[in-house]
Short mmCIF file of C-alpha atoms and ligand atoms in Angstrom, two decimals:
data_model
loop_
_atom_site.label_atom_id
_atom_site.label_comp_id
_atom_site.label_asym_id
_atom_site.label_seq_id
_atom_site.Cartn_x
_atom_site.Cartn_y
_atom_site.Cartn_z
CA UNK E 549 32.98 -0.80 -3.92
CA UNK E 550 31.32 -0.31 -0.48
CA UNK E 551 30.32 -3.34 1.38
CA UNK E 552 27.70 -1.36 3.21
CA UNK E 553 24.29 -2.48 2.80
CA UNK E 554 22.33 0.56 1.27
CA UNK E 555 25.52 2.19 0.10
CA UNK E 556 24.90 2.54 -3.81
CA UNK E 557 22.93 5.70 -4.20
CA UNK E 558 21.80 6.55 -7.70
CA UNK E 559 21.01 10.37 -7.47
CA UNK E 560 18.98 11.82 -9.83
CA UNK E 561 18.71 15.48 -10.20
CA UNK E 562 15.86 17.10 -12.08
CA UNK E 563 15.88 20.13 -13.37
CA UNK E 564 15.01 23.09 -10.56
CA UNK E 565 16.77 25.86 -9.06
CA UNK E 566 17.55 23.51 -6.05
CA UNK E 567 19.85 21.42 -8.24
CA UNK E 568 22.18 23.39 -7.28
CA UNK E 569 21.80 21.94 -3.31
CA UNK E 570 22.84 18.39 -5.12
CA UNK E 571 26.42 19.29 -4.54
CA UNK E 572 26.10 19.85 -0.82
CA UNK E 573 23.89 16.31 -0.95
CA UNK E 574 26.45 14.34 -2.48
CA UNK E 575 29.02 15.25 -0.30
CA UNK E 576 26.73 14.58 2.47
CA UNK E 577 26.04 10.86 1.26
CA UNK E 578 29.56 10.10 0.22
CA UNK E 579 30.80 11.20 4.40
CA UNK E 580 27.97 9.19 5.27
CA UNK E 581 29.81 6.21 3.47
CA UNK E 582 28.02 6.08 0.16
CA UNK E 583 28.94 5.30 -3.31
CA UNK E 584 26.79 8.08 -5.10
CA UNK E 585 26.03 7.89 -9.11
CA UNK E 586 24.74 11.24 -10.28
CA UNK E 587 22.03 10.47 -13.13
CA UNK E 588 20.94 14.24 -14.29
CA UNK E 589 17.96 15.42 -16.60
CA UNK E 590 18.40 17.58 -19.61
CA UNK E 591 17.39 20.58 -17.60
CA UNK E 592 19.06 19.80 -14.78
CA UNK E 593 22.46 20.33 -16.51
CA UNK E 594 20.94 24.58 -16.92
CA UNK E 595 21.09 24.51 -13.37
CA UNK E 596 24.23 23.43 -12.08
CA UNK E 597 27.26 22.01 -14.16
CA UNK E 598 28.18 18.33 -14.62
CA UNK E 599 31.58 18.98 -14.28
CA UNK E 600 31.19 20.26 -10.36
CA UNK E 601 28.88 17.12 -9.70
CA UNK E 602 31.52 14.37 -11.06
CA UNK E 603 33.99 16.39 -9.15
CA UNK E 604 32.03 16.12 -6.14
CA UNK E 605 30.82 12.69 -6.46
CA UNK E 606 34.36 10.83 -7.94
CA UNK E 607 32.60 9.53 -10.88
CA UNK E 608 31.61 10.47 -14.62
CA UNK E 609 28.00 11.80 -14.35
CA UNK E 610 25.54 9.78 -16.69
CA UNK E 611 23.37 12.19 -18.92
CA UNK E 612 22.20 9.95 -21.62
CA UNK E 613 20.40 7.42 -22.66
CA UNK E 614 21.62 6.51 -25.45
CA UNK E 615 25.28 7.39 -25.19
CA UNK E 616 27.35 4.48 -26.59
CA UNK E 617 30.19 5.26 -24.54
CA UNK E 618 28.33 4.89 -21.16
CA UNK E 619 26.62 2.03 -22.26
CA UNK E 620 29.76 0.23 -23.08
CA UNK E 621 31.01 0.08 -19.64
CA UNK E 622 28.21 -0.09 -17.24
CA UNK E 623 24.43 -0.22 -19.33
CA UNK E 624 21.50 1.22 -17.83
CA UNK E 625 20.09 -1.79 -16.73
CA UNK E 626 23.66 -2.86 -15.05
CA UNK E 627 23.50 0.50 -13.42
CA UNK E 628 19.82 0.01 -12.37
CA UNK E 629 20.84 -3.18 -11.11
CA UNK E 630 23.71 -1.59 -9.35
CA UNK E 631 21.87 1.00 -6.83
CA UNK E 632 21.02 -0.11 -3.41
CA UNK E 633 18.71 3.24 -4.09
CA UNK E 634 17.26 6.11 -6.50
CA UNK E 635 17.12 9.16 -4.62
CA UNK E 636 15.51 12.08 -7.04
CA UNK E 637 16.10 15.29 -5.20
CA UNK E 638 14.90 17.75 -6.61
CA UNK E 639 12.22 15.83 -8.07
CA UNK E 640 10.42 18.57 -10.04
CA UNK E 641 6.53 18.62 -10.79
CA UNK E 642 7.43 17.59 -14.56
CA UNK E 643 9.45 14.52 -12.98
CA UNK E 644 6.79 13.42 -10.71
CA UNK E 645 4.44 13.43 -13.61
CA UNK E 646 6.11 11.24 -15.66
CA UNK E 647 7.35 8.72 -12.96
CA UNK E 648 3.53 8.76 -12.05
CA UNK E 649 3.35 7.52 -15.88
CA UNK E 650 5.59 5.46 -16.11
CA UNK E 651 7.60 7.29 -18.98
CA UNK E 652 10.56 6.31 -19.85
CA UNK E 653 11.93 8.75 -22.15
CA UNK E 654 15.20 9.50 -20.69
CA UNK E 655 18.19 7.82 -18.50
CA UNK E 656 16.69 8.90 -14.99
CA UNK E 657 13.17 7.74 -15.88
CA UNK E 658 14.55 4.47 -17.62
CA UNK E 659 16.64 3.81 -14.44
CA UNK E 660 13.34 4.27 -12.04
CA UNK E 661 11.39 1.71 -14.39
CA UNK E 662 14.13 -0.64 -14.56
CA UNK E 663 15.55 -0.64 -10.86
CA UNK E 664 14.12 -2.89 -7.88
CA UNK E 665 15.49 -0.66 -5.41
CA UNK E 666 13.53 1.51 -3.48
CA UNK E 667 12.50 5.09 -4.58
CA UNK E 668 12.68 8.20 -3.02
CA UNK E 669 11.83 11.90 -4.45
CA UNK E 670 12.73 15.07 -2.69
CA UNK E 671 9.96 17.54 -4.49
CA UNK E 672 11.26 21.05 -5.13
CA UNK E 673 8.68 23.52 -6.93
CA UNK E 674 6.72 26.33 -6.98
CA UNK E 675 3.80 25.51 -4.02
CA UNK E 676 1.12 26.54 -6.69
CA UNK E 677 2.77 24.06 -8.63
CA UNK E 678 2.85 21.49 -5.60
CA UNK E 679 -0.92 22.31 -4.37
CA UNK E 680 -2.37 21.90 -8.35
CA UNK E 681 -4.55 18.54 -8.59
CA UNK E 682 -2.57 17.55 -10.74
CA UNK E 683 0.78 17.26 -9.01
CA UNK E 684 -0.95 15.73 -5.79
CA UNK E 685 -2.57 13.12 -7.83
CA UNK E 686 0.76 12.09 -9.34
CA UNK E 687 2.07 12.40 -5.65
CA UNK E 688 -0.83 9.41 -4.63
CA UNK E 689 0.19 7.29 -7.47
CA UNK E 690 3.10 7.24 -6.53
CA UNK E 691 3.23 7.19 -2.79
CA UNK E 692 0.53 4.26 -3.15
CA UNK E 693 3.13 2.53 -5.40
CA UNK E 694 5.36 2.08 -2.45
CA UNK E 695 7.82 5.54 -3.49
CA UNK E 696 8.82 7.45 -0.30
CA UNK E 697 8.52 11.16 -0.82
CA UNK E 698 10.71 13.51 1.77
CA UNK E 699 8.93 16.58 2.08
CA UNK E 700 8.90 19.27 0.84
CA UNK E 701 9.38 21.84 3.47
CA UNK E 702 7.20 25.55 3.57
CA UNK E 703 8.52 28.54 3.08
CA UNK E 704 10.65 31.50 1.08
CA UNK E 705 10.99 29.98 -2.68
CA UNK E 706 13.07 31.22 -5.08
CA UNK E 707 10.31 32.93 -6.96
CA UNK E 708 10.54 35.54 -4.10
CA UNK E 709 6.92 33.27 -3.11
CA UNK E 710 5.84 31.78 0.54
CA UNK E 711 4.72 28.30 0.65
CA UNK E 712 5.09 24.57 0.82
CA UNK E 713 7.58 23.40 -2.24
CA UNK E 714 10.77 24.16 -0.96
CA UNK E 715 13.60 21.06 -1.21
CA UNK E 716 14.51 19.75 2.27
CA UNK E 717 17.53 20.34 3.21
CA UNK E 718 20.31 17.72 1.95
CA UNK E 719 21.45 17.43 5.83
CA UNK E 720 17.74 16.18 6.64
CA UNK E 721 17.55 13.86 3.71
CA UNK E 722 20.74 12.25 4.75
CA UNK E 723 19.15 11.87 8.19
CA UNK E 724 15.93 11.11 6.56
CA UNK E 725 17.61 8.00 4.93
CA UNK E 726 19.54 6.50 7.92
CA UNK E 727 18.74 3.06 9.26
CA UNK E 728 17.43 4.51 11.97
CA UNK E 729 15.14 6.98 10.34
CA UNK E 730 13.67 4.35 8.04
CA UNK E 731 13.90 0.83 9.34
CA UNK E 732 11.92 -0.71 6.52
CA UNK E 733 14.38 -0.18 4.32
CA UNK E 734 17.08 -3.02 4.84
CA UNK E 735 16.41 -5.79 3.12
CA UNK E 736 14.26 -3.79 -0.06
CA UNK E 737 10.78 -5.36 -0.50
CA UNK E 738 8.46 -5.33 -2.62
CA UNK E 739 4.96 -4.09 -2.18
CA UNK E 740 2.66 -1.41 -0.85
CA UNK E 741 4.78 -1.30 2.28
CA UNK E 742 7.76 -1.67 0.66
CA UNK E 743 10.60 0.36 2.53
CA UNK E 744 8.03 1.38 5.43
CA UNK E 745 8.40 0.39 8.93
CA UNK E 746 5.47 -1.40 11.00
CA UNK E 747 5.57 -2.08 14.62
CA UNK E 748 2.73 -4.49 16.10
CA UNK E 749 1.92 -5.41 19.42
CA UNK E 750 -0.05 -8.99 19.74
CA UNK E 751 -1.08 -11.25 22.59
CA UNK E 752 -1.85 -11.17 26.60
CA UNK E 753 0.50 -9.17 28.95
CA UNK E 754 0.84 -11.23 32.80
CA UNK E 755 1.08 -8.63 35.73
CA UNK E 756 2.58 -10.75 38.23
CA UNK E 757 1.18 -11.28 41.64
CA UNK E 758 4.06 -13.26 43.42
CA UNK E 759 6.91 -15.71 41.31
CA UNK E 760 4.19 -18.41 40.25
CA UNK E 761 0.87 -16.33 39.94
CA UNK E 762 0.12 -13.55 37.55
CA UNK E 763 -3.64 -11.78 36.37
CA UNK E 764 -3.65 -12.43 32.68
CA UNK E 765 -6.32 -12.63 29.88
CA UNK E 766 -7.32 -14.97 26.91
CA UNK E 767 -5.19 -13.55 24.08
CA UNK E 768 -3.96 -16.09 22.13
CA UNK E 769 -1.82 -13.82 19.87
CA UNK E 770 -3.56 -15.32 16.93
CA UNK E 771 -5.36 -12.08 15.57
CA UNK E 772 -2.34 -10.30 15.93
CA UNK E 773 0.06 -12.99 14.56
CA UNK E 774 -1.84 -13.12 11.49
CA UNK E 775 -1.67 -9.44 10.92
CA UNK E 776 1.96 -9.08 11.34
CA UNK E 777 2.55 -11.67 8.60
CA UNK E 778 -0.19 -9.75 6.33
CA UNK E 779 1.70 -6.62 6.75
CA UNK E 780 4.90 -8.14 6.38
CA UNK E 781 3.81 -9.92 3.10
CA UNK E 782 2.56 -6.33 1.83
CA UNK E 783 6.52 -5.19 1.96
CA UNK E 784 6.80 -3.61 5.56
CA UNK E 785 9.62 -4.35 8.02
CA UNK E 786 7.60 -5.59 10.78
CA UNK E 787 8.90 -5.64 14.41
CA UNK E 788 6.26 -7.93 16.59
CA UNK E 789 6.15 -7.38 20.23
CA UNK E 790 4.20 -10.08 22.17
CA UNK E 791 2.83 -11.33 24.96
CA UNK E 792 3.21 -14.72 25.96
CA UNK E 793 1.68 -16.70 23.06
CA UNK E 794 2.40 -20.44 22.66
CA UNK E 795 2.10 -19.53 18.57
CA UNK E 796 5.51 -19.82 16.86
CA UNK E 797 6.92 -16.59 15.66
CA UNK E 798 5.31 -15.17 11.88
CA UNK E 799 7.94 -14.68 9.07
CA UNK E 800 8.45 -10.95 10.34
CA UNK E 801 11.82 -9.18 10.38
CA UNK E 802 12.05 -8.87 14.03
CA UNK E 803 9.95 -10.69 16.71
CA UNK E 804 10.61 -9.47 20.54
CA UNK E 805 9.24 -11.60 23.57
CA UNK E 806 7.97 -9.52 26.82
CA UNK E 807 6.07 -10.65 29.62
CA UNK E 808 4.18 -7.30 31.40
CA UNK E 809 2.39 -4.37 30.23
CA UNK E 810 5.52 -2.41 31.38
CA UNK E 811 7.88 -4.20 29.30
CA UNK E 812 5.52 -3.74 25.90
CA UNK E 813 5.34 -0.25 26.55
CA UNK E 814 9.23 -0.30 26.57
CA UNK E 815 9.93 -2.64 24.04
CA UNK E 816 7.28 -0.38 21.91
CA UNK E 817 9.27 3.16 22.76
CA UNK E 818 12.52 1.68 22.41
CA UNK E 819 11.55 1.04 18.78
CA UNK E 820 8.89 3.37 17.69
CA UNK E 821 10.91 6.39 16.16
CA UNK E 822 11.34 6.18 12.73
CA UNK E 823 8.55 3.71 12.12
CA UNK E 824 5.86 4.48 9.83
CA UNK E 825 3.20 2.35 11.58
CA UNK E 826 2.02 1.15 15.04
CA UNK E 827 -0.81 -1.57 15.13
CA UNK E 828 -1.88 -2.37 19.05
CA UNK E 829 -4.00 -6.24 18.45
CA UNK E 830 -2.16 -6.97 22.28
CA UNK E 831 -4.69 -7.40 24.79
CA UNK E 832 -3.07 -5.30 26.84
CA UNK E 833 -3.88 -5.48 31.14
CA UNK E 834 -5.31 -1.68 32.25
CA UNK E 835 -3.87 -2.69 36.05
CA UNK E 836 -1.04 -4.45 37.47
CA UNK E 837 -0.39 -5.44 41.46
CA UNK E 838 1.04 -2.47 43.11
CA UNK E 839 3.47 -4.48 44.71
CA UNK E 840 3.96 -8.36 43.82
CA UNK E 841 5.02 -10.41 46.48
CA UNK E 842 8.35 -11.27 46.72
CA UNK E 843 7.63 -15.14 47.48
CA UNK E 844 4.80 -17.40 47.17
CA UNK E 845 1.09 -15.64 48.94
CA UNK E 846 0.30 -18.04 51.75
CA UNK E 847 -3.28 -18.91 52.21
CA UNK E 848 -4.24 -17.22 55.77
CA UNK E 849 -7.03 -15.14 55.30
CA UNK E 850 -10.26 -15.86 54.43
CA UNK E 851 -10.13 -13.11 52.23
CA UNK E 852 -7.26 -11.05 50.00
CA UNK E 853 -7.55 -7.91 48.92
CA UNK E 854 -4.93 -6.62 46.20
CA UNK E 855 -4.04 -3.16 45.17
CA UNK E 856 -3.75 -2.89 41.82
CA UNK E 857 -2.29 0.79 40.13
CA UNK E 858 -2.96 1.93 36.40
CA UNK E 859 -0.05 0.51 33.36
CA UNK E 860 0.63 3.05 30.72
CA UNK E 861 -1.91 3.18 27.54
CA UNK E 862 0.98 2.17 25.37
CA UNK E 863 -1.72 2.95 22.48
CA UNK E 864 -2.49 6.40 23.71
CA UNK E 865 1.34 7.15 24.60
CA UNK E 866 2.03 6.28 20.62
CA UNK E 867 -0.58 8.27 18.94
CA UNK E 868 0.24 11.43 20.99
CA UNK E 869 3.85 11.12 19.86
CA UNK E 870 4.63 14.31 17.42
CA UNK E 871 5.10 13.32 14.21
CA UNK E 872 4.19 9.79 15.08
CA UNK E 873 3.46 6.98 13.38
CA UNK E 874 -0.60 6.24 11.59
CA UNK E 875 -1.80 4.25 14.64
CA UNK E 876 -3.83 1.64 14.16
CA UNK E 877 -5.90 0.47 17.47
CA UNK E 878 -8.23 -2.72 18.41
CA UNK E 879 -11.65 -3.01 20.35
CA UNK E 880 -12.51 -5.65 22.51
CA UNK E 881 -15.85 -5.29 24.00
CA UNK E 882 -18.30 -7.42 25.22
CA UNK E 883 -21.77 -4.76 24.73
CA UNK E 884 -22.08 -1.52 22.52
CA UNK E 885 -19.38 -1.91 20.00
CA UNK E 886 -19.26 0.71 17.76
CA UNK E 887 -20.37 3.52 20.23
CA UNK E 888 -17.57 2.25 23.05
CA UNK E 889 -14.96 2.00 19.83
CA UNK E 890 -15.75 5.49 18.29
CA UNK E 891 -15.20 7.13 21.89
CA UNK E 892 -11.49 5.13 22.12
CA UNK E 893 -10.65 6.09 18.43
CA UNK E 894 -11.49 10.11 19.33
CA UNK E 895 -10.06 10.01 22.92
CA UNK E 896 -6.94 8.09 21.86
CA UNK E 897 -6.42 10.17 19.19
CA UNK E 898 -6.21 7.16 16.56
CA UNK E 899 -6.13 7.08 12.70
CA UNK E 900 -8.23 3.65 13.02
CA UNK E 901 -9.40 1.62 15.26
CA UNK E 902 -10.73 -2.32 14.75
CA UNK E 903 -13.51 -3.09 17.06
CA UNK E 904 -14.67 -7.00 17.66
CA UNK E 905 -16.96 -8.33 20.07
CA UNK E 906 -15.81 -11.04 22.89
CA UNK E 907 -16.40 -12.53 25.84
CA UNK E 908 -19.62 -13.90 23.42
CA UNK E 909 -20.19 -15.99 21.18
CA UNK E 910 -17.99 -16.56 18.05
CA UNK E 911 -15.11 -14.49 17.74
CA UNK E 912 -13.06 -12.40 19.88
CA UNK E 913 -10.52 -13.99 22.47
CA UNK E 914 -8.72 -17.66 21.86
CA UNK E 915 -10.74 -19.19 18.91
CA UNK E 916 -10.05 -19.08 14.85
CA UNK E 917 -12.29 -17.03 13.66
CA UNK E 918 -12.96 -13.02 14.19
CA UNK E 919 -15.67 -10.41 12.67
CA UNK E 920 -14.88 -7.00 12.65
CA UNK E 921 -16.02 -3.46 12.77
CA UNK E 922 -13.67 -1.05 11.52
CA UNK E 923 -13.93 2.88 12.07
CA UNK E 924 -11.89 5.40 11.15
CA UNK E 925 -12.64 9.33 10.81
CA UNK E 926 -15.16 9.57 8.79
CA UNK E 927 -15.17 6.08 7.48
CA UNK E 928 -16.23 2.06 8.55
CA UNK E 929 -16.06 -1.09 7.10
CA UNK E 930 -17.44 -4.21 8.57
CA UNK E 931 -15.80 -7.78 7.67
CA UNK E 932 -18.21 -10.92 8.97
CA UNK E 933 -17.08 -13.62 10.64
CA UNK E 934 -13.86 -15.86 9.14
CA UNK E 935 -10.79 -17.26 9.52
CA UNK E 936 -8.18 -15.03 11.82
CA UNK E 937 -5.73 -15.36 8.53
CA UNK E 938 -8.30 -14.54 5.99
CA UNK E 939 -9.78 -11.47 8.04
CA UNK E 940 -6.22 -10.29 8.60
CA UNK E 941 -5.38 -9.96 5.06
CA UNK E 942 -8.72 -7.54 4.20
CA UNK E 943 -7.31 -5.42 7.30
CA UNK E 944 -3.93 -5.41 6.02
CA UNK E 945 -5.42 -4.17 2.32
CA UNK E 946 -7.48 -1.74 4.86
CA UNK E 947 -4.74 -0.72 6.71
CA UNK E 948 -2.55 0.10 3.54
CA UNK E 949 -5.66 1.93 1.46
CA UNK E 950 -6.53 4.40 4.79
CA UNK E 951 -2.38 5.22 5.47
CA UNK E 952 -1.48 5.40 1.74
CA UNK E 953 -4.98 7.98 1.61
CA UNK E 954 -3.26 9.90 5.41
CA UNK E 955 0.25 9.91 3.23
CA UNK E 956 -1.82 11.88 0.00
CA UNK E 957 -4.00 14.10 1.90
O1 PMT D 1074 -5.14 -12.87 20.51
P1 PMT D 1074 -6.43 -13.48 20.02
O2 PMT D 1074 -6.85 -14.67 20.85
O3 PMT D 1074 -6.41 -13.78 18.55
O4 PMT D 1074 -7.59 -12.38 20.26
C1 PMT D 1074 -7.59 -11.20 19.52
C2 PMT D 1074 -8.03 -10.01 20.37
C3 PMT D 1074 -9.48 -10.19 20.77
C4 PMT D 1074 -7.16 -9.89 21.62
C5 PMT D 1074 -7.83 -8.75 19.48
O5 PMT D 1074 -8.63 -8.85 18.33
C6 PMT D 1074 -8.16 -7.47 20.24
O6 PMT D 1074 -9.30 -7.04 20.34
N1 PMT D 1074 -7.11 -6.82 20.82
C7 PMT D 1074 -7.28 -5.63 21.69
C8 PMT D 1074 -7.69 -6.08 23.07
C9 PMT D 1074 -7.80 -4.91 24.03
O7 PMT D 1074 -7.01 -4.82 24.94
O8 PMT D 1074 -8.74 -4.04 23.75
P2 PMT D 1074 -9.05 -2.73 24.67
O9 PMT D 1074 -10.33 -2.24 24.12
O10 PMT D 1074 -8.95 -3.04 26.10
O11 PMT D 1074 -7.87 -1.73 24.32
C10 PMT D 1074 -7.95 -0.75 23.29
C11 PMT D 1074 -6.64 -0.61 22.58
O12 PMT D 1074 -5.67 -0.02 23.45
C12 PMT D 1074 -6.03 -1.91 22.07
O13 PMT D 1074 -5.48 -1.62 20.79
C13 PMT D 1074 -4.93 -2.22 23.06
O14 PMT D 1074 -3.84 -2.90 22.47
C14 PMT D 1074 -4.51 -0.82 23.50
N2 PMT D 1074 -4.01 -0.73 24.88
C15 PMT D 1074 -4.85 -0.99 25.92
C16 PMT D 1074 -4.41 -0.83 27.22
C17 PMT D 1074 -3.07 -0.44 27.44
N3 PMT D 1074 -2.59 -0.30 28.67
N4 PMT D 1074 -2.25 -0.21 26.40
C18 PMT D 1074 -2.70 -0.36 25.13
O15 PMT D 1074 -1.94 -0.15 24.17
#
């Protein structure tokens, strides 16, 4: 058995006329390094034979349910202990449907109930089948359930039709599964996130002046530190950039220290492909000296003047990414709230946007407690005053309902 984490793929292959790509697939995974158990429906075994699919995979493909010689050596529930994941490709309409469910009348829908691991369905069907109500409500259920669905791709189907319904290729869901592809899914949580990826900036940025000075802000990383630990308790992987916060790092599975506007924006490149999610809470600084001094500014003049030049919109650069991630921005402004936050959610081209007040009164900057306006297209939701922890958990339950409703429609 492979040591690798993520090795033990349990495939199951419904049945569809792109069963017959499932032997290309498994010979994919197994070069890749995996151990791969082919589960196969009924009507999967009209498409393409067992025979060529134990051949290709090195092991005797499970059919049955209730087959007393299968279940003597390795049960279902052994096996659905065994996967590190259940890959369904080609998930066909009827499949989806009865995942959606929660059927269990056969080995491959017994194994999805019973396994922890994370799901993930390659949909191959007709694309009348695919656009039907129907279909795409199962597809919600399920994608709101925390199931990652690859695909499908547009195009020539086998019915001699044109549309979206076709099975990726297996090449591009090997790549699709990678570590790389899909941080989130080392270390298989539970939850809405499960198996997603969230990146989160929180905190000030300094833009040094000389070695001892720098022009800062009064981001206490609170806000954001609270939200990273919300996300990360709804299943996500969470990588935290921040600022310099004296907070202690949230339970998060990676937490990356920079200092400048320039090194967030890096930090956040270096890591954003692949991730499913990019919240900005960092207070980040618009301007930076155009050249710090090299050692300590005397004080000669009665008066300094210093050039400051433009840091990247790390926000901006992310939501402009194609194919990026559902980008989640913040507000801070100190008059006309909603009207300055609307204009940064349409000219940063953001999914959402979360707009509080500071610089007066409660709220804001460096205290506790936060109220928020929340606007997305189409859509707002305001949360009063409270707690920094408490109103980060009602954004996280936000955040999930408006990405899960971007994944559906
Ligand atoms: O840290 P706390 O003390 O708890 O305070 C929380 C907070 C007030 C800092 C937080 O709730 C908040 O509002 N964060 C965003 C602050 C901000 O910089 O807002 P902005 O309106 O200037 O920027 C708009 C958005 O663009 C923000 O998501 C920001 O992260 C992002 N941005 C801005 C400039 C830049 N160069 N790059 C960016 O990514």
């Amino acid at each position: 058995m492979s040591d690798k984490p993520g090795s033990r793929i349990l495939l199951g292959i419904s049945g569809g006329i792109a069963a017959y790509k499932a032997v290309e697939l498994v010979r994919r995974l197994r070069a890749d390094g995996a151990e791969v158990q082919v589960v196969m429906t009924r009507a999967a075994a009209a498409f393409v034979a067992p025979l060529t699919l134990q051949a290709v995979s090195g092991r005797p493909v499970r059919q049955a349910l209730l087959d007393p010689q299968a279940e003597a050596g390795m049960d279902h529930i052994e096996l659905a202990r065994w996967a590190d994941l259940l890959l369904v490709a080609p998930a066909t309409a009827h499949l989806m449907a009865r995942l959606a469910l929660g059927l269990a009348d056969d080995l491959l829908t017994t194994l999805a109930l019973a396994t922890e691991a994370p799901l993930v369905l390659a949909p191959a069907m007709n694309h009348r089948m695919w656009t039907n109500p129907a279909t795409q409500e199962h597809l919600a259920r399920l994608v709101a359930r925390g199931v990652r669905v690859l695909g499908p791709a547009s195009g020539a189907q086998a019915c001699g039709e044109e549309g979206p319904g076709r099975m990726l290729e297996p090449a591009e869901i090997v790549a699709a599964l990678a570590p790389e592809a899909w941080p989130g899914r080392a270390g298989h949580r539970t939850g809405p996130l499960a198996g997603r990826c969230v990146l989160i900036t929180a905190g000030p940025t300094r833009e040094p002046l000389d070695p001892v000075r720098f022009i800062g802000n009064r981001s206490s990383g609170r806000m954001g530190y609270a939200l990273a630990a919300a996300l990360a308790a709804r299943g996500a992987a969470v990588t935290l950039i921040s600022g310099p916060s004296a907070l202690a790092p949230p339970p998060v599975a990676d937490f990356v220290r920079v200092e400048t506007a320039l090194e967030m924006a890096a930090a956040v490149m270096e890591r954003v492909a692949g991730c499913d999610l990019f919240v900005a809470t960092a207070a980040v600084a618009d301007y930076r000296p155009a050249a710090p001094a090299a050692g300590k500014i005397k004080k000669a003049a009665a008066a300094l003047t210093i050039e400051l030049v433009r840091n990247p919109d790390i926000l901006a650069e992310v939501a402009a990414l194609p194919g990026g991630p559902f980008t989640v921005g913040f507000a801070a402004e100190t008059e006309r709230l909603e009207e300055h936050a609307t204009a940064k959610l349409r000219a940063k081209g953001l999914d959402m946007i979360a707009a509080n007040r500071v610089g007066t009164g409660a709220g804001g900057f460096d205290t506790d407690d936060n109220a928020l306006v929340v606007l997305w297209p189409g859509g707002r939701r305001a949360f009063p005053l409270m707690p920094k922890t408490l109103l980060a958990d009602q954004l996280a339950d936000l955040i999930v309902e408006r990405y899960l409703a971007s994944l559906a429609g």
